[in-house]
Amino acid sequence: MRKLAILSVALVAVLGTAAVAVAQSGSYGVTASTSPAKPGSLKKPLAISVKFGVQWNGGGRAFSTEGFKVAFAGVRTNGKRFKTCTAAKINAAQSDRGCSRAALVGTGTVHNLAGNAADINDTSITCDLNVKIYNAGNKRAAIFLAGNPPQCVIPISQALDARWVRAGSGEALQFSIPSNLRHPVTGVDNSIISLNATINRKTTGRGKKKVAYMESIGCNGNKRGITLTLTPESGAQTSTQASANC
């Protein structure tokens, strides 16, 4: 009942704003870095950590994003060698308390703004969430989002099923954002304003059998390409590129 009450208050606040059709203006940017900033190779892969950030550069809300994909050139993952915790397990428990810390491979934060779907300038609802990235098996990950009032107007405790997919010379982390997060209630659109995450330098095994969760296997000169691809609910995909030192 408490959650429904919070949702009702949020809806009243949003729908109390006059609907004004305004053209959207802005774009997303992406940044990334690895540590160490070295290339490694297929024969001698290098264990690395990766930091990446996504930022909306524009006024008002960004568009509601249905699909998210960030690609890292010259990087591969080895999830099959690490402990796992799946999105299905987290969602069944509505918590990540049952996940082994050994399966936790990354953390971060995401800042969202929501408002009246008819008014792109309405940013009256804020939702700041903590992010945990769990290894969920070979080329699989679980993106756990958690937040409570007052940081987020409604309680959120939900995991997204993500995959590591081939992307050129490297791999990309890819997942879909479900409808309940894009539209917390009817008539309300939510958008990602900023996201910052770190995937840790994590290894397992011993000696020559030691492997890292994320490995650098090469670079283009002294740069590593980063590509962010977002799929909006309507319209064409948008992509932006950046590079990290390598």
mmCIF file of N, CA and C in Angstrom, residues 119-207:
data_model
loop_
_atom_site.group_PDB
_atom_site.id
_atom_site.type_symbol
_atom_site.label_atom_id
_atom_site.label_comp_id
_atom_site.label_asym_id
_atom_site.label_seq_id
_atom_site.Cartn_x
_atom_site.Cartn_y
_atom_site.Cartn_z
ATOM 1 N N ASP A 119 5.456 16.447 -21.704
ATOM 2 C CA ASP A 119 6.291 17.637 -21.529
ATOM 3 C C ASP A 119 7.716 17.215 -21.242
ATOM 4 N N ILE A 120 8.574 17.284 -22.264
ATOM 5 C CA ILE A 120 9.950 16.831 -22.131
ATOM 6 C C ILE A 120 10.738 17.674 -21.137
ATOM 7 N N ASN A 121 10.247 18.884 -20.828
ATOM 8 C CA ASN A 121 10.935 19.745 -19.871
ATOM 9 C C ASN A 121 10.555 19.467 -18.419
ATOM 10 N N ASP A 122 9.578 18.575 -18.205
ATOM 11 C CA ASP A 122 9.168 18.246 -16.844
ATOM 12 C C ASP A 122 10.160 17.244 -16.247
ATOM 13 N N THR A 123 10.931 17.704 -15.282
ATOM 14 C CA THR A 123 11.904 16.842 -14.592
ATOM 15 C C THR A 123 11.599 16.813 -13.093
ATOM 16 N N SER A 124 10.316 16.782 -12.751
ATOM 17 C CA SER A 124 9.904 16.935 -11.361
ATOM 18 C C SER A 124 10.140 15.700 -10.500
ATOM 19 N N ILE A 125 10.424 14.552 -11.114
ATOM 20 C CA ILE A 125 10.622 13.318 -10.346
ATOM 21 C C ILE A 125 12.062 12.849 -10.518
ATOM 22 N N THR A 126 12.754 12.689 -9.397
ATOM 23 C CA THR A 126 14.150 12.243 -9.401
ATOM 24 C C THR A 126 14.248 10.825 -8.858
ATOM 25 N N CYS A 127 15.127 10.039 -9.452
ATOM 26 C CA CYS A 127 15.372 8.685 -8.937
ATOM 27 C C CYS A 127 16.861 8.373 -9.080
ATOM 28 N N ASP A 128 17.556 8.336 -7.946
ATOM 29 C CA ASP A 128 18.975 7.975 -7.915
ATOM 30 C C ASP A 128 19.099 6.546 -7.406
ATOM 31 N N LEU A 129 19.768 5.710 -8.181
ATOM 32 C CA LEU A 129 19.862 4.292 -7.858
ATOM 33 C C LEU A 129 21.315 3.853 -7.718
ATOM 34 N N ASN A 130 21.536 2.894 -6.820
ATOM 35 C CA ASN A 130 22.825 2.214 -6.749
ATOM 36 C C ASN A 130 22.815 1.045 -7.720
ATOM 37 N N VAL A 131 23.949 0.789 -8.322
ATOM 38 C CA VAL A 131 24.082 -0.278 -9.320
ATOM 39 C C VAL A 131 25.111 -1.290 -8.842
ATOM 40 N N LYS A 132 24.766 -2.548 -8.939
ATOM 41 C CA LYS A 132 25.732 -3.626 -8.720
ATOM 42 C C LYS A 132 25.708 -4.534 -9.940
ATOM 43 N N ILE A 133 26.885 -4.911 -10.406
ATOM 44 C CA ILE A 133 27.003 -5.794 -11.567
ATOM 45 C C ILE A 133 27.516 -7.141 -11.074
ATOM 46 N N TYR A 134 26.712 -8.171 -11.302
ATOM 47 C CA TYR A 134 27.088 -9.526 -10.898
ATOM 48 C C TYR A 134 27.408 -10.364 -12.131
ATOM 49 N N ASN A 135 28.420 -11.216 -11.994
ATOM 50 C CA ASN A 135 28.648 -12.217 -13.025
ATOM 51 C C ASN A 135 27.509 -13.226 -12.961
ATOM 52 N N ALA A 136 26.938 -13.549 -14.118
ATOM 53 C CA ALA A 136 25.806 -14.478 -14.154
ATOM 54 C C ALA A 136 26.104 -15.705 -15.009
ATOM 55 N N GLY A 137 27.397 -15.934 -15.311
ATOM 56 C CA GLY A 137 27.770 -17.085 -16.118
ATOM 57 C C GLY A 137 28.538 -16.652 -17.341
ATOM 58 N N ASN A 138 28.803 -17.587 -18.224
ATOM 59 C CA ASN A 138 29.582 -17.288 -19.421
ATOM 60 C C ASN A 138 28.865 -16.268 -20.302
ATOM 61 N N LYS A 139 29.470 -15.092 -20.443
ATOM 62 C CA LYS A 139 28.930 -13.985 -21.255
ATOM 63 C C LYS A 139 27.568 -13.509 -20.757
ATOM 64 N N ARG A 140 27.311 -13.663 -19.464
ATOM 65 C CA ARG A 140 26.063 -13.192 -18.865
ATOM 66 C C ARG A 140 26.383 -12.322 -17.649
ATOM 67 N N ALA A 141 25.510 -11.364 -17.381
ATOM 68 C CA ALA A 141 25.663 -10.507 -16.212
ATOM 69 C C ALA A 141 24.281 -10.124 -15.697
ATOM 70 N N ALA A 142 24.215 -9.749 -14.435
ATOM 71 C CA ALA A 142 22.986 -9.245 -13.829
ATOM 72 C C ALA A 142 23.257 -7.829 -13.347
ATOM 73 N N ILE A 143 22.465 -6.879 -13.830
ATOM 74 C CA ILE A 143 22.597 -5.478 -13.436
ATOM 75 C C ILE A 143 21.536 -5.206 -12.378
ATOM 76 N N PHE A 144 21.955 -5.107 -11.104
ATOM 77 C CA PHE A 144 21.011 -4.923 -10.011
ATOM 78 C C PHE A 144 20.876 -3.441 -9.674
ATOM 79 N N LEU A 145 19.625 -2.942 -9.726
ATOM 80 C CA LEU A 145 19.306 -1.548 -9.446
ATOM 81 C C LEU A 145 18.545 -1.472 -8.132
ATOM 82 N N ALA A 146 18.991 -0.585 -7.228
ATOM 83 C CA ALA A 146 18.348 -0.499 -5.923
ATOM 84 C C ALA A 146 18.302 0.947 -5.439
ATOM 85 N N GLY A 147 17.153 1.344 -4.885
ATOM 86 C CA GLY A 147 17.003 2.678 -4.332
ATOM 87 C C GLY A 147 15.688 2.814 -3.595
ATOM 88 N N ASN A 148 15.651 3.707 -2.635
ATOM 89 C CA ASN A 148 14.450 3.943 -1.827
ATOM 90 C C ASN A 148 14.271 5.437 -1.607
ATOM 91 N N PRO A 149 13.053 5.858 -1.253
ATOM 92 C CA PRO A 149 12.847 7.256 -0.906
ATOM 93 C C PRO A 149 13.790 7.667 0.241
ATOM 94 N N PRO A 150 14.296 8.905 0.291
ATOM 95 C CA PRO A 150 13.966 9.998 -0.621
ATOM 96 C C PRO A 150 14.836 10.055 -1.883
ATOM 97 N N GLN A 151 15.854 9.173 -2.002
ATOM 98 C CA GLN A 151 16.718 9.220 -3.189
ATOM 99 C C GLN A 151 15.952 8.880 -4.461
ATOM 100 N N CYS A 152 14.972 7.997 -4.334
ATOM 101 C CA CYS A 152 14.109 7.639 -5.466
ATOM 102 C C CYS A 152 12.667 7.685 -4.976
ATOM 103 N N VAL A 153 11.784 8.287 -5.763
ATOM 104 C CA VAL A 153 10.415 8.525 -5.300
ATOM 105 C C VAL A 153 9.655 7.227 -5.053
ATOM 106 N N ILE A 154 10.064 6.144 -5.719
ATOM 107 C CA ILE A 154 9.464 4.831 -5.451
ATOM 108 C C ILE A 154 10.562 3.827 -5.144
ATOM 109 N N PRO A 155 10.301 2.811 -4.325
ATOM 110 C CA PRO A 155 11.313 1.789 -4.044
ATOM 111 C C PRO A 155 11.610 0.971 -5.306
ATOM 112 N N ILE A 156 12.880 0.790 -5.589
ATOM 113 C CA ILE A 156 13.311 -0.028 -6.726
ATOM 114 C C ILE A 156 14.259 -1.104 -6.224
ATOM 115 N N SER A 157 14.022 -2.345 -6.598
ATOM 116 C CA SER A 157 14.919 -3.461 -6.298
ATOM 117 C C SER A 157 14.730 -4.481 -7.409
ATOM 118 N N GLN A 158 15.492 -4.310 -8.485
ATOM 119 C CA GLN A 158 15.252 -5.092 -9.689
ATOM 120 C C GLN A 158 16.560 -5.343 -10.426
ATOM 121 N N ALA A 159 16.703 -6.546 -10.951
ATOM 122 C CA ALA A 159 17.893 -6.913 -11.716
ATOM 123 C C ALA A 159 17.546 -7.053 -13.197
ATOM 124 N N LEU A 160 18.444 -6.586 -14.037
ATOM 125 C CA LEU A 160 18.286 -6.696 -15.488
ATOM 126 C C LEU A 160 19.206 -7.791 -16.006
ATOM 127 N N ASP A 161 18.692 -8.612 -16.894
ATOM 128 C CA ASP A 161 19.458 -9.700 -17.499
ATOM 129 C C ASP A 161 20.314 -9.119 -18.626
ATOM 130 N N ALA A 162 21.637 -9.158 -18.471
ATOM 131 C CA ALA A 162 22.550 -8.557 -19.444
ATOM 132 C C ALA A 162 23.439 -9.628 -20.059
ATOM 133 N N ARG A 163 23.996 -9.279 -21.211
ATOM 134 C CA ARG A 163 24.891 -10.193 -21.918
ATOM 135 C C ARG A 163 26.143 -9.463 -22.378
ATOM 136 N N TRP A 164 27.233 -10.209 -22.435
ATOM 137 C CA TRP A 164 28.445 -9.740 -23.099
ATOM 138 C C TRP A 164 28.435 -10.314 -24.513
ATOM 139 N N VAL A 165 28.409 -9.455 -25.515
ATOM 140 C CA VAL A 165 28.323 -9.897 -26.911
ATOM 141 C C VAL A 165 29.552 -9.433 -27.679
ATOM 142 N N ARG A 166 29.870 -10.139 -28.755
ATOM 143 C CA ARG A 166 30.986 -9.746 -29.610
ATOM 144 C C ARG A 166 30.716 -8.388 -30.226
ATOM 145 N N ALA A 167 31.770 -7.560 -30.258
ATOM 146 C CA ALA A 167 31.652 -6.223 -30.849
ATOM 147 C C ALA A 167 33.002 -5.851 -31.439
ATOM 148 N N GLY A 168 33.167 -6.109 -32.732
ATOM 149 C CA GLY A 168 34.437 -5.818 -33.381
ATOM 150 C C GLY A 168 35.565 -6.628 -32.762
ATOM 151 N N SER A 169 36.618 -5.938 -32.299
ATOM 152 C CA SER A 169 37.765 -6.619 -31.700
ATOM 153 C C SER A 169 37.563 -6.902 -30.215
ATOM 154 N N GLY A 170 36.406 -6.532 -29.675
ATOM 155 C CA GLY A 170 36.187 -6.704 -28.246
ATOM 156 C C GLY A 170 34.809 -7.218 -27.920
ATOM 157 N N GLU A 171 34.270 -6.773 -26.802
ATOM 158 C CA GLU A 171 32.957 -7.197 -26.345
ATOM 159 C C GLU A 171 32.153 -5.987 -25.870
ATOM 160 N N ALA A 172 30.835 -6.171 -25.837
ATOM 161 C CA ALA A 172 29.932 -5.107 -25.398
ATOM 162 C C ALA A 172 28.988 -5.652 -24.338
ATOM 163 N N LEU A 173 28.704 -4.829 -23.342
ATOM 164 C CA LEU A 173 27.704 -5.152 -22.339
ATOM 165 C C LEU A 173 26.363 -4.631 -22.854
ATOM 166 N N GLN A 174 25.390 -5.537 -22.966
ATOM 167 C CA GLN A 174 24.119 -5.199 -23.614
ATOM 168 C C GLN A 174 22.950 -5.671 -22.755
ATOM 169 N N PHE A 175 21.937 -4.796 -22.607
ATOM 170 C CA PHE A 175 20.737 -5.191 -21.882
ATOM 171 C C PHE A 175 19.565 -4.319 -22.292
ATOM 172 N N SER A 176 18.362 -4.819 -21.990
ATOM 173 C CA SER A 176 17.131 -4.083 -22.251
ATOM 174 C C SER A 176 16.623 -3.477 -20.947
ATOM 175 N N ILE A 177 15.965 -2.326 -21.063
ATOM 176 C CA ILE A 177 15.368 -1.659 -19.907
ATOM 177 C C ILE A 177 13.866 -1.901 -19.967
ATOM 178 N N PRO A 178 13.294 -2.597 -18.976
ATOM 179 C CA PRO A 178 11.877 -2.985 -19.053
ATOM 180 C C PRO A 178 10.933 -1.795 -18.936
ATOM 181 N N SER A 179 9.706 -2.027 -19.358
ATOM 182 C CA SER A 179 8.696 -0.971 -19.411
ATOM 183 C C SER A 179 8.423 -0.352 -18.047
ATOM 184 N N ASN A 180 8.451 -1.152 -16.984
ATOM 185 C CA ASN A 180 8.118 -0.596 -15.663
ATOM 186 C C ASN A 180 9.146 0.412 -15.169
ATOM 187 N N LEU A 181 10.381 0.328 -15.686
ATOM 188 C CA LEU A 181 11.395 1.324 -15.332
ATOM 189 C C LEU A 181 11.338 2.524 -16.268
ATOM 190 N N ARG A 182 10.929 2.312 -17.514
ATOM 191 C CA ARG A 182 10.786 3.437 -18.454
ATOM 192 C C ARG A 182 9.560 4.275 -18.132
ATOM 193 N N HIS A 183 8.501 3.601 -17.614
ATOM 194 C CA HIS A 183 7.232 4.281 -17.305
ATOM 195 C C HIS A 183 6.750 3.791 -15.948
ATOM 196 N N PRO A 184 7.193 4.417 -14.856
ATOM 197 C CA PRO A 184 6.814 3.954 -13.517
ATOM 198 C C PRO A 184 5.311 3.913 -13.309
ATOM 199 N N VAL A 185 4.598 4.866 -13.895
ATOM 200 C CA VAL A 185 3.136 4.866 -13.905
ATOM 201 C C VAL A 185 2.683 5.413 -15.253
ATOM 202 N N THR A 186 1.437 5.178 -15.608
ATOM 203 C CA THR A 186 0.900 5.656 -16.882
ATOM 204 C C THR A 186 1.018 7.175 -16.977
ATOM 205 N N GLY A 187 1.538 7.633 -18.116
ATOM 206 C CA GLY A 187 1.665 9.061 -18.338
ATOM 207 C C GLY A 187 2.965 9.661 -17.855
ATOM 208 N N VAL A 188 3.838 8.811 -17.296
ATOM 209 C CA VAL A 188 5.142 9.281 -16.796
ATOM 210 C C VAL A 188 6.257 8.608 -17.587
ATOM 211 N N ASP A 189 7.173 9.411 -18.114
ATOM 212 C CA ASP A 189 8.357 8.904 -18.814
ATOM 213 C C ASP A 189 9.591 9.108 -17.948
ATOM 214 N N ASN A 190 10.426 8.080 -17.871
ATOM 215 C CA ASN A 190 11.685 8.159 -17.130
ATOM 216 C C ASN A 190 12.854 8.135 -18.110
ATOM 217 N N SER A 191 13.925 8.843 -17.766
ATOM 218 C CA SER A 191 15.103 8.843 -18.642
ATOM 219 C C SER A 191 16.375 8.822 -17.819
ATOM 220 N N ILE A 192 17.406 8.190 -18.380
ATOM 221 C CA ILE A 192 18.727 8.158 -17.755
ATOM 222 C C ILE A 192 19.430 9.479 -18.058
ATOM 223 N N ILE A 193 19.866 10.174 -17.007
ATOM 224 C CA ILE A 193 20.606 11.418 -17.175
ATOM 225 C C ILE A 193 22.110 11.172 -17.057
ATOM 226 N N SER A 194 22.491 10.338 -16.126
ATOM 227 C CA SER A 194 23.904 9.965 -16.025
ATOM 228 C C SER A 194 24.033 8.585 -15.414
ATOM 229 N N LEU A 195 25.071 7.891 -15.832
ATOM 230 C CA LEU A 195 25.391 6.564 -15.306
ATOM 231 C C LEU A 195 26.902 6.475 -15.190
ATOM 232 N N ASN A 196 27.386 6.020 -14.036
ATOM 233 C CA ASN A 196 28.816 5.814 -13.834
ATOM 234 C C ASN A 196 29.024 4.453 -13.198
ATOM 235 N N ALA A 197 29.930 3.666 -13.757
ATOM 236 C CA ALA A 197 30.143 2.313 -13.253
ATOM 237 C C ALA A 197 31.607 1.911 -13.372
ATOM 238 N N THR A 198 32.003 1.020 -12.493
ATOM 239 C CA THR A 198 33.346 0.438 -12.519
ATOM 240 C C THR A 198 33.219 -1.075 -12.508
ATOM 241 N N ILE A 199 33.858 -1.728 -13.454
ATOM 242 C CA ILE A 199 33.972 -3.187 -13.439
ATOM 243 C C ILE A 199 35.363 -3.505 -12.906
ATOM 244 N N ASN A 200 35.407 -4.229 -11.814
ATOM 245 C CA ASN A 200 36.643 -4.387 -11.061
ATOM 246 C C ASN A 200 37.662 -5.298 -11.735
ATOM 247 N N ARG A 201 38.909 -5.073 -11.383
ATOM 248 C CA ARG A 201 39.998 -5.970 -11.788
ATOM 249 C C ARG A 201 39.936 -7.187 -10.871
ATOM 250 N N LYS A 202 39.443 -8.284 -11.406
ATOM 251 C CA LYS A 202 39.135 -9.457 -10.592
ATOM 252 C C LYS A 202 39.726 -10.688 -11.259
ATOM 253 N N THR A 203 40.450 -11.488 -10.504
ATOM 254 C CA THR A 203 41.108 -12.668 -11.067
ATOM 255 C C THR A 203 40.757 -13.909 -10.255
ATOM 256 N N THR A 204 40.959 -15.064 -10.879
ATOM 257 C CA THR A 204 40.759 -16.347 -10.216
ATOM 258 C C THR A 204 41.783 -17.339 -10.747
ATOM 259 N N GLY A 205 42.021 -18.413 -10.010
ATOM 260 C CA GLY A 205 42.996 -19.409 -10.423
ATOM 261 C C GLY A 205 44.388 -19.088 -9.917
ATOM 262 N N ARG A 206 45.340 -19.924 -10.301
ATOM 263 C CA ARG A 206 46.721 -19.754 -9.864
ATOM 264 C C ARG A 206 47.684 -19.981 -11.023
ATOM 265 N N GLY A 207 48.839 -19.337 -10.915
ATOM 266 C CA GLY A 207 49.904 -19.552 -11.890
ATOM 267 C C GLY A 207 49.444 -19.318 -13.308
#
